[in-house]
């Protein structure tokens, strides 16, 4: 295992804190990012309490992005572009994992993709070609991530245009208890992002908290 410094922008929320907990448990150094450094520090202290050691710290989003090698974005779609703009300089040359789903409330069980094709494509357009944007974890409900000891009954589709960046994210997913697949170029991000609304529909229809998906037919 190759330990990384990972900044989770919006890591004070449901999805980011769960990913942070699992990666910290696996031995990575985690920086929780927030619009407010104090809020990030409080979230980091809570995760350190769960871990029983200090593997997580909190900074504002820009400082977190500056201090890390891998950036992970976990904010609501309404905050997507503004958060990206706030870390654009710090992100240059780095892996940028976009977890954002372009949900448009209140109809979150309906697929409504942005004009660029996907949120991840918008991120690439905003950040420029030197940033290795990878899309991943859109289909992993935060509910699944909470208990860091439990493997997750849902696969991760990883899309991006940089093979090494995708391999790094697939490895990070495995270390966090998930099976992940290289699902092609960033142009394919429309599918995992759109699938989240399909899973939300399934949750509503079948009255479950977090349905998931599995890829079959490939020997892992
Ligand atoms: N929750 C899930 O089960 C799940 C599953 C898969 C994918 N996702 C996707 O992951 C992303 C994060 O989901 P989440 O449930 O973790 O969201 P969340 O808890 O509602 O928000 C995450 C963080 O985003 C920041 N934020 C919220 N509103 C903002 C605003 N208007 N401007 C700037 N920052 C704002 C907040 O951080 P600060 O206040 O600290 O800045 C917040 O703690 C979303 O795009 C979601 O679709 C979620």
mmCIF file of C-alpha atoms and ligand atoms in Angstrom, residues 10 12-16 33-36 39 61 74-77 79 83 99-101 103 137-143 196, ligand 1:
data_model
loop_
_atom_site.group_PDB
_atom_site.id
_atom_site.type_symbol
_atom_site.label_atom_id
_atom_site.label_comp_id
_atom_site.label_asym_id
_atom_site.label_seq_id
_atom_site.Cartn_x
_atom_site.Cartn_y
_atom_site.Cartn_z
ATOM 1 C CA UNK A 10 -16.745 19.111 1.301
ATOM 2 C CA UNK A 12 -17.640 17.532 6.353
ATOM 3 C CA UNK A 13 -20.706 15.963 4.678
ATOM 4 C CA UNK A 14 -22.160 12.459 4.486
ATOM 5 C CA UNK A 15 -20.298 10.991 1.503
ATOM 6 C CA UNK A 16 -16.907 12.643 2.031
ATOM 7 C CA UNK A 33 -11.833 20.430 3.425
ATOM 8 C CA UNK A 34 -14.653 22.845 4.135
ATOM 9 C CA UNK A 35 -15.684 26.424 3.398
ATOM 10 C CA UNK A 36 -14.899 26.993 7.090
ATOM 11 C CA UNK A 39 -15.987 23.122 10.700
ATOM 12 C CA UNK A 61 -10.933 23.803 0.892
ATOM 13 C CA UNK A 74 -17.958 15.650 -2.415
ATOM 14 C CA UNK A 75 -20.284 18.665 -2.505
ATOM 15 C CA UNK A 76 -23.879 19.057 -3.730
ATOM 16 C CA UNK A 77 -24.095 19.877 -7.437
ATOM 17 C CA UNK A 79 -21.792 24.039 -5.043
ATOM 18 C CA UNK A 83 -15.859 24.827 -5.129
ATOM 19 C CA UNK A 99 -17.949 12.230 -6.736
ATOM 20 C CA UNK A 100 -20.589 14.858 -7.498
ATOM 21 C CA UNK A 101 -23.924 13.762 -8.920
ATOM 22 C CA UNK A 103 -28.999 16.049 -9.137
ATOM 23 C CA UNK A 137 -18.168 6.579 -6.108
ATOM 24 C CA UNK A 138 -21.390 8.199 -7.459
ATOM 25 C CA UNK A 139 -23.296 4.976 -6.822
ATOM 26 C CA UNK A 140 -22.028 4.327 -3.291
ATOM 27 C CA UNK A 141 -24.642 5.510 -0.794
ATOM 28 C CA UNK A 142 -23.175 7.292 2.234
ATOM 29 C CA UNK A 143 -25.117 4.804 4.361
ATOM 30 C CA UNK A 196 -27.512 7.458 -9.158
HETATM 31 N N1 LIG B 1 -24.968 11.078 0.234
HETATM 32 C C1 LIG B 1 -24.894 10.042 -0.591
HETATM 33 O O1 LIG B 1 -25.389 8.938 -0.297
HETATM 34 C C2 LIG B 1 -24.167 10.197 -1.912
HETATM 35 C C3 LIG B 1 -23.870 9.042 -2.654
HETATM 36 C C4 LIG B 1 -23.171 9.172 -3.859
HETATM 37 C C5 LIG B 1 -22.822 10.435 -4.313
HETATM 38 N N2 LIG B 1 -23.149 11.538 -3.560
HETATM 39 C C6 LIG B 1 -22.790 12.850 -4.094
HETATM 40 O O2 LIG B 1 -21.727 13.336 -3.310
HETATM 41 C C7 LIG B 1 -21.863 14.748 -3.147
HETATM 42 C C8 LIG B 1 -21.908 15.070 -1.662
HETATM 43 O O3 LIG B 1 -23.046 14.453 -1.097
HETATM 44 P P1 LIG B 1 -23.315 14.578 0.480
HETATM 45 O O4 LIG B 1 -24.525 13.788 0.769
HETATM 46 O O5 LIG B 1 -22.051 14.285 1.232
HETATM 47 O O6 LIG B 1 -23.648 16.143 0.585
HETATM 48 P P2 LIG B 1 -23.832 17.045 1.855
HETATM 49 O O7 LIG B 1 -23.528 16.261 3.088
HETATM 50 O O8 LIG B 1 -25.164 17.708 1.757
HETATM 51 O O9 LIG B 1 -22.748 18.187 1.604
HETATM 52 C C9 LIG B 1 -21.367 17.936 1.605
HETATM 53 C C10 LIG B 1 -20.635 19.201 1.957
HETATM 54 O O10 LIG B 1 -20.740 20.131 0.869
HETATM 55 C C11 LIG B 1 -20.611 21.456 1.387
HETATM 56 N N3 LIG B 1 -21.696 22.286 0.895
HETATM 57 C C12 LIG B 1 -23.020 22.118 1.074
HETATM 58 N N4 LIG B 1 -23.725 23.107 0.476
HETATM 59 C C13 LIG B 1 -22.818 23.918 -0.078
HETATM 60 C C14 LIG B 1 -22.917 25.112 -0.813
HETATM 61 N N5 LIG B 1 -24.090 25.667 -1.120
HETATM 62 N N6 LIG B 1 -21.768 25.700 -1.245
HETATM 63 C C15 LIG B 1 -20.576 25.139 -0.954
HETATM 64 N N7 LIG B 1 -20.427 23.994 -0.240
HETATM 65 C C16 LIG B 1 -21.541 23.391 0.185
HETATM 66 C C17 LIG B 1 -20.710 21.369 2.901
HETATM 67 O O11 LIG B 1 -19.405 21.527 3.426
HETATM 68 P P3 LIG B 1 -18.936 22.842 4.245
HETATM 69 O O12 LIG B 1 -20.184 23.474 4.816
HETATM 70 O O13 LIG B 1 -18.076 22.232 5.277
HETATM 71 O O14 LIG B 1 -18.236 23.677 3.259
HETATM 72 C C18 LIG B 1 -21.219 19.964 3.137
HETATM 73 O O15 LIG B 1 -20.791 19.415 4.365
HETATM 74 C C19 LIG B 1 -23.143 15.158 -3.880
HETATM 75 O O16 LIG B 1 -22.834 15.633 -5.174
HETATM 76 C C20 LIG B 1 -23.920 13.862 -3.942
HETATM 77 O O17 LIG B 1 -24.810 13.817 -5.033
HETATM 78 C C21 LIG B 1 -23.789 11.447 -2.383
#
